[in-house]
XYZ file of C-alpha atoms in Angstrom:
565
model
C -4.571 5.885 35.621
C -7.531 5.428 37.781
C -9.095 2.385 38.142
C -11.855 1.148 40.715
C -15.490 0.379 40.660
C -16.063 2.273 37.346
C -13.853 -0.408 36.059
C -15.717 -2.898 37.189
C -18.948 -1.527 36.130
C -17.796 -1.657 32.487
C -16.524 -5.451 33.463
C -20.299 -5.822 34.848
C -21.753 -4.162 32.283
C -19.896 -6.151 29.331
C -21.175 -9.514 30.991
C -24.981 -8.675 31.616
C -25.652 -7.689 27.692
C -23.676 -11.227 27.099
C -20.947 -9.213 25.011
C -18.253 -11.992 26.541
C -18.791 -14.744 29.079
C -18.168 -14.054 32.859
C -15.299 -16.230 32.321
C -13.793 -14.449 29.512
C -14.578 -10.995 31.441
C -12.654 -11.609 34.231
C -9.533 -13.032 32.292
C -9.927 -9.684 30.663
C -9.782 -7.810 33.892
C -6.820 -9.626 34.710
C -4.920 -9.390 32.134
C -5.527 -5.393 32.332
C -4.382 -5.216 36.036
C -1.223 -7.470 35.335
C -0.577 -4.997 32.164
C -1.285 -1.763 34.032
C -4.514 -0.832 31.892
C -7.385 -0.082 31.845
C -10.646 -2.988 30.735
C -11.285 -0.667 28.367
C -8.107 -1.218 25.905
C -7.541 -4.798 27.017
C -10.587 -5.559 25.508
C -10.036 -3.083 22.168
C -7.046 -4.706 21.753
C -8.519 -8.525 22.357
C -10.784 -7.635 19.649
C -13.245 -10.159 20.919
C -15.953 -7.367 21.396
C -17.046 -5.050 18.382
C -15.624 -1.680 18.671
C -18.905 0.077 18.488
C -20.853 -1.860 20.839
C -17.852 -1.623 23.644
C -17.531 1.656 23.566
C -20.737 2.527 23.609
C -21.056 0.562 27.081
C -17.841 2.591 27.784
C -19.695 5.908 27.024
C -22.994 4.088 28.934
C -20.967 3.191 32.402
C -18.596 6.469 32.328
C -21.626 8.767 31.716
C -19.097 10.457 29.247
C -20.963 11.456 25.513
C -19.920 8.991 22.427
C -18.313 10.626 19.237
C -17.895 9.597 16.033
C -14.423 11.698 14.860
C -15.009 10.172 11.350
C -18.368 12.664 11.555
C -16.731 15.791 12.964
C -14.935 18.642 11.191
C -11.397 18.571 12.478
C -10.586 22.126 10.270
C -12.598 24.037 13.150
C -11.008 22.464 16.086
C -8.563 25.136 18.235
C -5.157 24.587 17.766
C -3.349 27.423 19.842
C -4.748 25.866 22.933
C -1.742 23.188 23.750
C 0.957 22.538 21.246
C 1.479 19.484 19.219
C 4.088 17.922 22.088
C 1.278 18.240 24.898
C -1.302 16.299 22.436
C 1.136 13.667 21.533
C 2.391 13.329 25.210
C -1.245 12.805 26.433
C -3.483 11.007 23.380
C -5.691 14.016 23.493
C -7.294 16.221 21.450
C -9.414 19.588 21.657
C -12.397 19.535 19.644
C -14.262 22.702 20.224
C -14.110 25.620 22.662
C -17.374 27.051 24.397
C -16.947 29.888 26.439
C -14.463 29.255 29.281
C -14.784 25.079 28.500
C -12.876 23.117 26.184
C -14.574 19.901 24.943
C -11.442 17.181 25.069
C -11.629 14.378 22.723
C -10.207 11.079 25.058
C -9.361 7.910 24.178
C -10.522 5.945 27.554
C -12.669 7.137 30.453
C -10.234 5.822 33.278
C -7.158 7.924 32.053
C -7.621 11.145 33.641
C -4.008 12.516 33.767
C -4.926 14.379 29.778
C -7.699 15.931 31.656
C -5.612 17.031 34.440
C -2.591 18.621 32.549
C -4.863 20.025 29.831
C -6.582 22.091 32.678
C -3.260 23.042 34.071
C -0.935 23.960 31.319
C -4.344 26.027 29.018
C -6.284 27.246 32.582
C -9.518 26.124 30.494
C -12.566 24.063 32.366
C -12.960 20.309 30.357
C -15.719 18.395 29.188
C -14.503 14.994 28.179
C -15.640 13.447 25.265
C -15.242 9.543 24.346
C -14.180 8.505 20.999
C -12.341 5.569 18.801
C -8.915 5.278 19.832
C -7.299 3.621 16.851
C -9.257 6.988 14.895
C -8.207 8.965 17.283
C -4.205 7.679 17.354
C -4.497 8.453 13.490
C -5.571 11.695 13.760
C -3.189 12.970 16.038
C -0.259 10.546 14.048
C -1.709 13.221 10.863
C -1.521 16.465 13.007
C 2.217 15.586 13.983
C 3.279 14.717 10.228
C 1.588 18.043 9.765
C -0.863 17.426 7.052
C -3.250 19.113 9.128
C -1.369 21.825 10.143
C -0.364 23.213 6.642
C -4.138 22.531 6.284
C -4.794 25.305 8.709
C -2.804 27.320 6.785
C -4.350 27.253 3.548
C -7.964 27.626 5.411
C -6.327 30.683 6.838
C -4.869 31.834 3.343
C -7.104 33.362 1.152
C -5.229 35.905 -1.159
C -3.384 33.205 -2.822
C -4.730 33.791 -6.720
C -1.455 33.060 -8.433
C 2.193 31.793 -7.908
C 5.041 33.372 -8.414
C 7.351 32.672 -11.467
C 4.408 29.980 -13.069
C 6.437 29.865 -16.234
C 9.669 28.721 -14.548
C 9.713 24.894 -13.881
C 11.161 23.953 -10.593
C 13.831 21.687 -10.150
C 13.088 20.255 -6.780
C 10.421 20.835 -3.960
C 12.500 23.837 -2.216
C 12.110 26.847 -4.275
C 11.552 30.677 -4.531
C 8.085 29.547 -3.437
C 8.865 27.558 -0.667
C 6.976 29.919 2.326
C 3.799 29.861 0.400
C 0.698 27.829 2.274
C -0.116 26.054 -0.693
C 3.366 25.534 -1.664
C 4.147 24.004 1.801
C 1.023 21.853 2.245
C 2.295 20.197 -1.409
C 5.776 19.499 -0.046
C 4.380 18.252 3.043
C 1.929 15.612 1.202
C 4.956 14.696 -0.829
C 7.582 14.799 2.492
C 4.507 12.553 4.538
C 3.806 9.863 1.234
C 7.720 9.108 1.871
C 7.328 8.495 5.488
C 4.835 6.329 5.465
C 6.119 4.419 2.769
C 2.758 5.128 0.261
C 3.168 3.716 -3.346
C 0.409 6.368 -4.812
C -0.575 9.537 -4.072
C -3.898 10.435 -5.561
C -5.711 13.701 -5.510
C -8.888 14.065 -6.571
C -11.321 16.937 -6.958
C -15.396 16.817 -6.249
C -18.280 19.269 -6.192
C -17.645 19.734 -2.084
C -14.366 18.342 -1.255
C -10.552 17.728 -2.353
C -9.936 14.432 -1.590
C -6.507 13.778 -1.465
C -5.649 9.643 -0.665
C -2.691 7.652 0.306
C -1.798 4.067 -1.326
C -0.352 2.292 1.613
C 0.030 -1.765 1.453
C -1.907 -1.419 -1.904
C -4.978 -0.248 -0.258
C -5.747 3.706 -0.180
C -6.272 5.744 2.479
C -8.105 9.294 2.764
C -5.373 11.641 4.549
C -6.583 15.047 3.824
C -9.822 17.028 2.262
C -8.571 20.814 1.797
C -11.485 23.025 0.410
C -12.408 22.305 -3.102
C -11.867 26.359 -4.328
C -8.121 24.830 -3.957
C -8.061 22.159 -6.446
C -6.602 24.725 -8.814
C -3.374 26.013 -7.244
C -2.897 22.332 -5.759
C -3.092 21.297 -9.489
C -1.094 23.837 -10.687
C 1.850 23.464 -8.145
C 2.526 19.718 -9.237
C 2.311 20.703 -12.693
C 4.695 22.642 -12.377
C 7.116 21.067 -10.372
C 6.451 18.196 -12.855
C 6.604 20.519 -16.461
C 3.623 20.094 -17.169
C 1.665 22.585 -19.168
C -0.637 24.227 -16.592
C -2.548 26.087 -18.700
C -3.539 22.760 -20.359
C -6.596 21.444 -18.537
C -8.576 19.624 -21.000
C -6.390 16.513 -22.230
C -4.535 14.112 -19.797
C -0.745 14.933 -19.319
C 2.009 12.648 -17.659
C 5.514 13.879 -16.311
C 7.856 13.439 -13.414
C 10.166 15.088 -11.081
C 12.397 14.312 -8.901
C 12.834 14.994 -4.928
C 16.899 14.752 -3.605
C 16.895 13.684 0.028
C 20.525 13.716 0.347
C 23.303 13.625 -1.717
C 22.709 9.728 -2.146
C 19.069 9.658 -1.922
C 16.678 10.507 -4.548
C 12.975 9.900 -4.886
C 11.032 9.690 -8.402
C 7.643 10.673 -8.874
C 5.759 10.073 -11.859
C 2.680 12.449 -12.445
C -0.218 11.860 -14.349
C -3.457 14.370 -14.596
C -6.598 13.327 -15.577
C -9.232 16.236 -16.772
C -12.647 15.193 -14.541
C -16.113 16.678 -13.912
C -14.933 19.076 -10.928
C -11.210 19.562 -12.262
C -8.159 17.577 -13.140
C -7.315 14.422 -10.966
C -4.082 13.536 -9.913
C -2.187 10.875 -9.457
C 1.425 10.433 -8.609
C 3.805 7.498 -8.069
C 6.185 7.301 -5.869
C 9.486 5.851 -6.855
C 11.814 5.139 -3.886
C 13.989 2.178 -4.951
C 16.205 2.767 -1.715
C 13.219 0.999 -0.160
C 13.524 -2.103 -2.190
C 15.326 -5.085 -0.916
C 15.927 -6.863 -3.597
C 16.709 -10.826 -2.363
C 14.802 -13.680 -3.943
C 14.321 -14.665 -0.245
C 12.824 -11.714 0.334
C 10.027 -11.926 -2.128
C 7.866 -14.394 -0.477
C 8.490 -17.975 -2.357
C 7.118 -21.206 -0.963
C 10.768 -23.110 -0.449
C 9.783 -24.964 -3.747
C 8.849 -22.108 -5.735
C 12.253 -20.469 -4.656
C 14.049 -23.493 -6.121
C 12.243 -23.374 -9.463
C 13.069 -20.013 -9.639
C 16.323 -20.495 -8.952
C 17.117 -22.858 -11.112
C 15.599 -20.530 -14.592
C 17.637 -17.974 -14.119
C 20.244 -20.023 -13.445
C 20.069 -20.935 -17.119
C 22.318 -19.334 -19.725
C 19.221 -18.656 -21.949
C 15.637 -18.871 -22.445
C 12.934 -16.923 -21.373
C 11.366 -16.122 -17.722
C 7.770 -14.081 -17.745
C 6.454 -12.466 -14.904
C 2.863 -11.678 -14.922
C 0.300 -9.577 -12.758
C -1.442 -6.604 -12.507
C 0.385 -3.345 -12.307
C 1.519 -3.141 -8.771
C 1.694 -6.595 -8.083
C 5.219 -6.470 -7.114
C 6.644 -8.068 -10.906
C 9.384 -5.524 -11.210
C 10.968 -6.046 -7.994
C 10.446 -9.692 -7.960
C 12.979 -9.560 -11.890
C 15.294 -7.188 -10.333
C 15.751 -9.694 -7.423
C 16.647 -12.455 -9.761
C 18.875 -9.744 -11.347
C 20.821 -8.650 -8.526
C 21.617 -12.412 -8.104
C 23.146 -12.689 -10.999
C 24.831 -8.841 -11.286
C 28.517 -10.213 -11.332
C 31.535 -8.456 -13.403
C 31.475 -11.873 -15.415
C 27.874 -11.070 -16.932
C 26.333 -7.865 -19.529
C 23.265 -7.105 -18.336
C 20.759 -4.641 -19.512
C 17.065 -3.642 -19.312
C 14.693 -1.691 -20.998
C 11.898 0.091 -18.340
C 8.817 2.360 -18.889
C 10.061 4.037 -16.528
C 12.870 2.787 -14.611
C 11.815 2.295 -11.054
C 14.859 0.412 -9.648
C 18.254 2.198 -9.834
C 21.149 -0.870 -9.661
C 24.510 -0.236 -10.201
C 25.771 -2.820 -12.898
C 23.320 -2.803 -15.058
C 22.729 -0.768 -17.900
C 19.305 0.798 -17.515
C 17.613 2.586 -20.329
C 14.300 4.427 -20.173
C 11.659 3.891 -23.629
C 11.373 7.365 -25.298
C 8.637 7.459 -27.426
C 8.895 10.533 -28.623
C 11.786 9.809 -29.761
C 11.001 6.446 -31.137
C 12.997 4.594 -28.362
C 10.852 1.851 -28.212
C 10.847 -1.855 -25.983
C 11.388 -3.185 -29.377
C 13.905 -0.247 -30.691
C 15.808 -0.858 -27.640
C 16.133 -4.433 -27.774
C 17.438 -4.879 -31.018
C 20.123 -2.570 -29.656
C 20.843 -4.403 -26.852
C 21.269 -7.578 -29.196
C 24.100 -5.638 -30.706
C 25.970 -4.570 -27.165
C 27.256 -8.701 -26.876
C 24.768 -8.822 -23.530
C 24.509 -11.925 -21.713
C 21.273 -11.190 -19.211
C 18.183 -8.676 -21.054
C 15.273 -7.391 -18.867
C 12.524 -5.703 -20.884
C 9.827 -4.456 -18.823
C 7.014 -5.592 -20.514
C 5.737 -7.387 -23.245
C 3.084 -5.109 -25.267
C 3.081 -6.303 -28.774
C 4.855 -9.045 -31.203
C 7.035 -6.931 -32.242
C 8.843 -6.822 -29.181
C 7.905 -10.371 -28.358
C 9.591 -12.072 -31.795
C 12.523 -10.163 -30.989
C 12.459 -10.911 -27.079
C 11.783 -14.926 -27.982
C 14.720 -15.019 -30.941
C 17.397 -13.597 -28.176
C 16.089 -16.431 -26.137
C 16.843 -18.774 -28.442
C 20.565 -17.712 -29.193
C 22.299 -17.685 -26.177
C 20.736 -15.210 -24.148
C 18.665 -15.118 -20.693
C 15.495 -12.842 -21.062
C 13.329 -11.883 -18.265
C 9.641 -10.200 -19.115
C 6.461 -9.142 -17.631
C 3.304 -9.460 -19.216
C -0.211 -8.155 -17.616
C -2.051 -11.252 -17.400
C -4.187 -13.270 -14.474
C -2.126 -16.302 -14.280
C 0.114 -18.656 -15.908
C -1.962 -20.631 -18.062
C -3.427 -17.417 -19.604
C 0.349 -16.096 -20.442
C 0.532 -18.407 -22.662
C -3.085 -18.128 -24.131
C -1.883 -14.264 -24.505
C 1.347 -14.611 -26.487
C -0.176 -16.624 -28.543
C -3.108 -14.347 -28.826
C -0.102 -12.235 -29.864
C 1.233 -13.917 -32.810
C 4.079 -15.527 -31.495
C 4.043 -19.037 -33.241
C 4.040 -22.275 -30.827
C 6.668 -23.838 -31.620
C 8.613 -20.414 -30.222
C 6.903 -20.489 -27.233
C 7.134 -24.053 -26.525
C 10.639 -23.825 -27.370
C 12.021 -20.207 -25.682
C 9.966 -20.047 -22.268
C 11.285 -22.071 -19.512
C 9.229 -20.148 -16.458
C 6.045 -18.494 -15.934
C 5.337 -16.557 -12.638
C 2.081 -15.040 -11.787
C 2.297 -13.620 -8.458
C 0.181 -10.718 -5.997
C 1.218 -8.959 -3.106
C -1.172 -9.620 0.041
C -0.376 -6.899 3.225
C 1.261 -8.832 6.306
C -0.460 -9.269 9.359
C 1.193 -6.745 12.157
C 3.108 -9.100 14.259
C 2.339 -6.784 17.428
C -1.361 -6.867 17.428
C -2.225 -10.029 15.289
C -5.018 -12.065 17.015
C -6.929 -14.838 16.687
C -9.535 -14.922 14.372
C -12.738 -17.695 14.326
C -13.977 -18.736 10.840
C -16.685 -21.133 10.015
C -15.787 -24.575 9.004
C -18.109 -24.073 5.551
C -16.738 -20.200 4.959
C -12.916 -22.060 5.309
C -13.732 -25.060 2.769
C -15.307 -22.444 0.326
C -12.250 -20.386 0.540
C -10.156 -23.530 -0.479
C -8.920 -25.273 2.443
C -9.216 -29.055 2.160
C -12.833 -30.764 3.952
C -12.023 -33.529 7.030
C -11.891 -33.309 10.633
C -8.662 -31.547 11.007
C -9.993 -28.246 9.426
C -11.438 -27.504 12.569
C -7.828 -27.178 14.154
C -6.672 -24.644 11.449
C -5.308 -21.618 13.453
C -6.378 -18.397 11.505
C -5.227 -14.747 12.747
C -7.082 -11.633 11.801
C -6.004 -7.923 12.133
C -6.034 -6.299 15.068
C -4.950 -2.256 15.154
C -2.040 -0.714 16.976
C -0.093 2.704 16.282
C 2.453 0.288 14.978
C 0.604 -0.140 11.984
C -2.342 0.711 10.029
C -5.302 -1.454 10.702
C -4.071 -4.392 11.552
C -1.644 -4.597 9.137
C 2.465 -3.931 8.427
C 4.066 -4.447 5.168
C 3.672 -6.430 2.433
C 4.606 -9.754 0.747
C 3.848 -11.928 -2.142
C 1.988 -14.986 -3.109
C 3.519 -16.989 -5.859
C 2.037 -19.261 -8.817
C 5.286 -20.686 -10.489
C 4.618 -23.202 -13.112
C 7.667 -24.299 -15.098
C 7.361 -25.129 -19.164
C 7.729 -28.787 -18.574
C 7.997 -31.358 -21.151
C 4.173 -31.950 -20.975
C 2.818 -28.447 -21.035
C 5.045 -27.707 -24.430
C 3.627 -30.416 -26.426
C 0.206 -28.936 -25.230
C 1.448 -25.705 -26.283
C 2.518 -27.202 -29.339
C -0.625 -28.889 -30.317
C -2.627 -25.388 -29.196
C -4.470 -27.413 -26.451
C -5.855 -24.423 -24.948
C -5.922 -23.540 -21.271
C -8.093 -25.193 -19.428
C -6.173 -28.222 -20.340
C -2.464 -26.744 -19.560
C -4.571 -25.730 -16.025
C -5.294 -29.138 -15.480
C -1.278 -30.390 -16.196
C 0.033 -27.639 -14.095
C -2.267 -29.404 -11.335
C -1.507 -32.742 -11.982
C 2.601 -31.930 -11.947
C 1.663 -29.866 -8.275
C 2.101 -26.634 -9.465
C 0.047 -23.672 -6.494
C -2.961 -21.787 -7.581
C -2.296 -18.269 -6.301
C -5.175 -19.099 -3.663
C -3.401 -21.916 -2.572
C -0.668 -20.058 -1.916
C -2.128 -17.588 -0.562
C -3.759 -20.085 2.088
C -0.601 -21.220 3.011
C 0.108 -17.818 4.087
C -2.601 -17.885 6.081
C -2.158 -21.053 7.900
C 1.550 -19.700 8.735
C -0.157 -16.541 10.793
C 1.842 -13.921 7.973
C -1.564 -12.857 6.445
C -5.664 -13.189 6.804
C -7.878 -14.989 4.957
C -10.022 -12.068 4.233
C -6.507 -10.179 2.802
C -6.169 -13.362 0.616
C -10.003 -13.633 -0.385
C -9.441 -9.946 -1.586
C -6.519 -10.508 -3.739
C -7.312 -13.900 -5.498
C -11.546 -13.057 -5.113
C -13.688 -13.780 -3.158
C-alpha cells in the first residue's frame, strides 16, 4: 500500500469542497494510518461522505477514470487472463483487453500491489480504472460462487436446442444431464440460493433480458441476466426437475423437488410458473428448515411479549393466532412455541400447506387437495387421534375455523395463522368469517401480529443523524431528550449485504383480556378494541419496531419500510 502526498491530496481535496470539516478530515487520516489504510476506505467505511461524490474526488486527485460497474457488461470481460484465486487474492478485476493493455477494474487508487502482480503473473501493460468497492466486492463474491462463470458457458453454448431424456423426471439436481451448460448454470443458481441463505428464487423473463433475482433478508436482489433466447431451456430444466408439464406453457403450474445435501440434509423447493408476456416466470422457494432455530428467545420478543407468550401456550387449551403476511416469519415463530412443548408426555400434530419445518415428534401432514385432504379434512382427523397440542397452518375459511375453535373449547391447545395486518383486524376477520362471538370471545386467548425487519451488520453499523421532526413523525415520543436518541444506519462490508446481516422480528402481542371479549362480545368493532389494547399497554408493531431501533439491532428506515412509512 502506498501512501504519501496523493493521500493527502484526497484529504485536501475532501476539505476544500466542504465534504467534511478539517477537523473531521484529519481524524479520518488518522484513523487510516493507525488502521493501515488508505483515506480512501476509512472514509467509505465512515459513511459520512456520499459514495458518489468521494469517489469522484478519488478519481479527480488520482487522475484515474471513474466507472460505473452497474453500467458495464460484465459477459464481455476476459476471463482466461488470471484465474479466479489471483482476482480474489487482489480485489481486482479485468474489464476489457485492448491490444497489448488490459483495463483493471480497482477498488482504491493507493493499492498498487493488484496492478503489480496482474502485470507480472498475465505479462499484459494496465490501465487502472476506479470503481465502487462494495459493487465491486459483489461482483467478484458472484464470479467465485460461479454464477458468472456457468454464465460464460451458456454465452459460449449455442447448440443447446433440446435436453436429453425431457420425458424422464429427475429425482435430484445430479443427473444424466449434469455436464450440460444450462444444466449446470441451474444447479449452480440452486447450489448459490443455499449459500447465501435466499428465501426466493425468482426468474423472470423480458423482451431483452432474463432476470433472474435473489430474496435475501426479504428484500431481492438481481444476481444474474443470461440472454433472454434462454428463458426456454432455463424454464424447461426446473420443470422438469420439478414434474411439471413442460410442454404446458399457457396456465400457471406449481410443484416441488427436492435437493439431498447429505444423508441428513435435505432442501425443499417449491416451484411455481407463471405464463407472462415474454415467457413463463418463475418462482421457487426455498425450504431449508436445518436453518431454523427454533427458540422462543430466538424470535425477537420484547421480555414482556415473551412472557405473554409464554404463558398461552402454556395453557392446556384455547386458541393462539398468528397473523402476517406470507413471509413474515409466522410459521417459525408456532413451531418455536411447539418445540417448547414437544415432550413424550404430549400428542402433537399439524396440518401445513406445505410443510416447511421438519421436527421430529410431531406428526406432520401435508393438505392434498387433490385428494380432498383438506385443513378442515385433516383436522377432524386429528380430533379423532386423542391429540393434546394441533397446529393448522392457516385459517382460510369457517369451515376450518368452527372446527379449529370447537377443539379449543374441549380440552385442546390450537395454534393458527391467519393473513391479516394486525391484531385488532384478526378479530374483525374471523368474524368477517362467520365464526359467532361468543366463540371467539370464548376460544382465543392470544393474538400475535408480527414482521421480520433485517438486522443491522454488527461489523459495519454506524451512526446515523435523523431530524428531530422526521424522528417524532416516525413515532418516537416529542421532549428534549429525543435529541439524545442514538440511531445507527447501514453501512456495507463483505460481511454482509448492504449494511445488513440477518433477520429478526417485531412483535404486536395483545392477549384476549377480560375487556377486549366483552367488546368482542358486544361486536364493538375495531377501532374501539385498538383503543383497549392501548389503554392495557399492548405495542403497535411500530413501536416495537422503534424499540429495535433505539437498541442499535435495526434502522429506522428498515422499520419505516416494514410498518410504512
Amino acid at each position: 500500500m502506498v501512501r504519501g502526498t496523493s493521500l493527502m491530496g484526497l484529504a485536501k481535496r475532501i476539505a476544500e469542497k466542504g465534504l467534511l470539516s478539517k477537523k473531521r478530515v484529519q481524524e479520518t487520516l488518522e484513523t487510516a494510518q493507525n488502521n493501515k489504510r488508505s483515506f480512501l476506505r476509512e472514509a467509505l467505511e465512515a459513511g459520512e461522505i456520499d459514495h458518489a461524490q468521494l469517489l469522484q474526488c478519488a478519481s479527480e486527485d488520482s487522475g484515474l477514470p471513474l466507472l460505473d460497474l452497474k453500467a458495464f457488461d460484465l459477459s464481455k470481460r476476459p476471463k482466461d487472463l488470471v484465474d479466479r484465486r489471483f482476482i480474489e487474492t487482489h480485489g481486482v478485476l479485468p474489464l476489457y483487453k485492448r491490444g497489448t493493455k488490459v483495463f483493471l477494474a480497482v477498488p482504491d487508487p493507493a493499492d498498487v500491489g493488484g496492478l503489480d502482480a496482474f502485470k507480472f503473473q498475465s505479462g499484459f501493460g494496465v490501465e487502472a480504472i476506479l470503481v465502487d468497492p462494495n459493487i465491486l466486492s459483489k461482483i467478484i463474491r458472484d464470479i467465485l460462487s460461479g454464477i458468472s462463470s456457468e454464465l460464460a458457458d451458456l454465452d459460449q453454448d449455442s447448440n443447446l436446442d433440446t435436453f436429453a431424456g425431457q420425458s424422464n423426471a429427475a429425482d435430484s439436481l445430479e443427473d444424466a444431464e449434469a455436464d450440460t451448460p444450462v444444466v449446470r448454470f441451474v444447479n449452480k443458481i440452486f447450489m448459490d440460493a443455499i449459500s447465501q441463505k435466499a428465501s426466493d428464487i425468482h426468474i423472470e423473463p423480458y423482451e431483452e433480458k432474463l432476470r433472474i433475482r435473489y430474496r435475501l433478508d426479504g428484500v431481492l436482489h438481481e444476481i444474474a441476466n443470461p440472454p433472454p433466447s434462454l428463458t426456454s431451456r432455463i424454464t424447461a430444466r426446473i420443470k422438469i426437475l420439478a414434474r411439471l408439464d413442460i410442454a404446458e406453457r399457457r396456465v400457471p403450474q406449481d410443484g416441488r423437488m427436492k435437493l439431498a445435501l447429505s444423508k441428513n440434509h435435505e432442501i425443499d423447493f417449491r416451484v411455481s410458473t407463471l405464463p407472462t408476456q415474454f415467457g413463463e416466470k418463475v418462482v421457487i422457494r426455498v425450504l431449508d428448515s436445518s436453518g431454523a432455530e427454533l427458540s422462543l428467545k430466538a424470535l425477537g420478543l420484547e421480555e414482556d411479549q415473551f412472557k405473554l407468550y409464554e404463558e398461552a401456550i402454556s395453557k392446556p387449551y384455547g386458541m393462539i393466532l398468528v397473523t402476517g403476511p406470507t413471509g413474515s416469519g409466522k410459521t417459525v415463530s408456532l413451531y418455536s412455541a411447539l418445540s417448547t412443548l414437544n415432550s413424550p408426555e404430549v400428542n402433537i400434530s399439524s396440518v401445513e400447506d406445505p410443510i416447511e419445518i421438519n421436527v421430529p415428534g410431531i406428526n406432520q401432514v401435508a393438505i392434498n387437495e387433490r385428494a380432498d385432504l383438506t385443513f378442515a379434512v385433516a383436522l377432524r382427523a386429528f380430533l379423532r387421534q386423542d391429540p393434546d397440542i394441533v397446529m393448522v397452518g392457516e385459517i382460510r375459511d369457517l369451515e376450518t375455523a368452527d372446527i379449529a375453535v370447537k377443539a379449543s373449547q374441549t380440552g385442546h391447545l390450537v395454534l393458527s395463522t391467519l393473513h391479516t395486518n394486525d391484531a385488532p383486524s384478526t378479530v374483525v376477520r374471523l368474524l368477517n368469517m362467520g365464526v359467532e362471538p361468543f366463540n371467539v370471545a370464548s376460544s382465543v386467548h392470544l393474538i400475535m401480529a408480527q414482521r421480520l425487519v433485517r438486522k443491522l451488520c454488527s461489523q459495519c453499523r454506524q451512526p446515523a443523524k435523523h431530524p428531530d421532526e422526521a424522528l417524532i413523525r416516525a413515532g418516537f415520543s416529542p421532549g428534549p431528550e429525543i435529541g439524545e436518541i442514538k440511531i445507527y444506519g447501514p453501512g456495507g462490508c463483505d460481511e454482509c449485504t448492504g449494511g445488513y446481516k440477518g433477520r429478526t422480528g417485531i412483535f404486536q402481542v395483545m392477549p384476549v383480556t377480560e375487556a377486549i371479549s366483552t367488546m368482542i362480545l358486544r361486536d364493538a368493532g375495531q377501532d374501539a378494541i385498538e383503543k383497549q389494547m392501548t389503554l392495557e399497554g399492548v405495542l403497535s408493531l411500530r413501536q416495537a419496531g422503534l424499540k429495535k431501533v433505539r437498541a442499535g439491532i435495526t434502522s429506522l428506515e428498515e422499520v419505516l419500510r416494514v410498518t410504512g412509512s
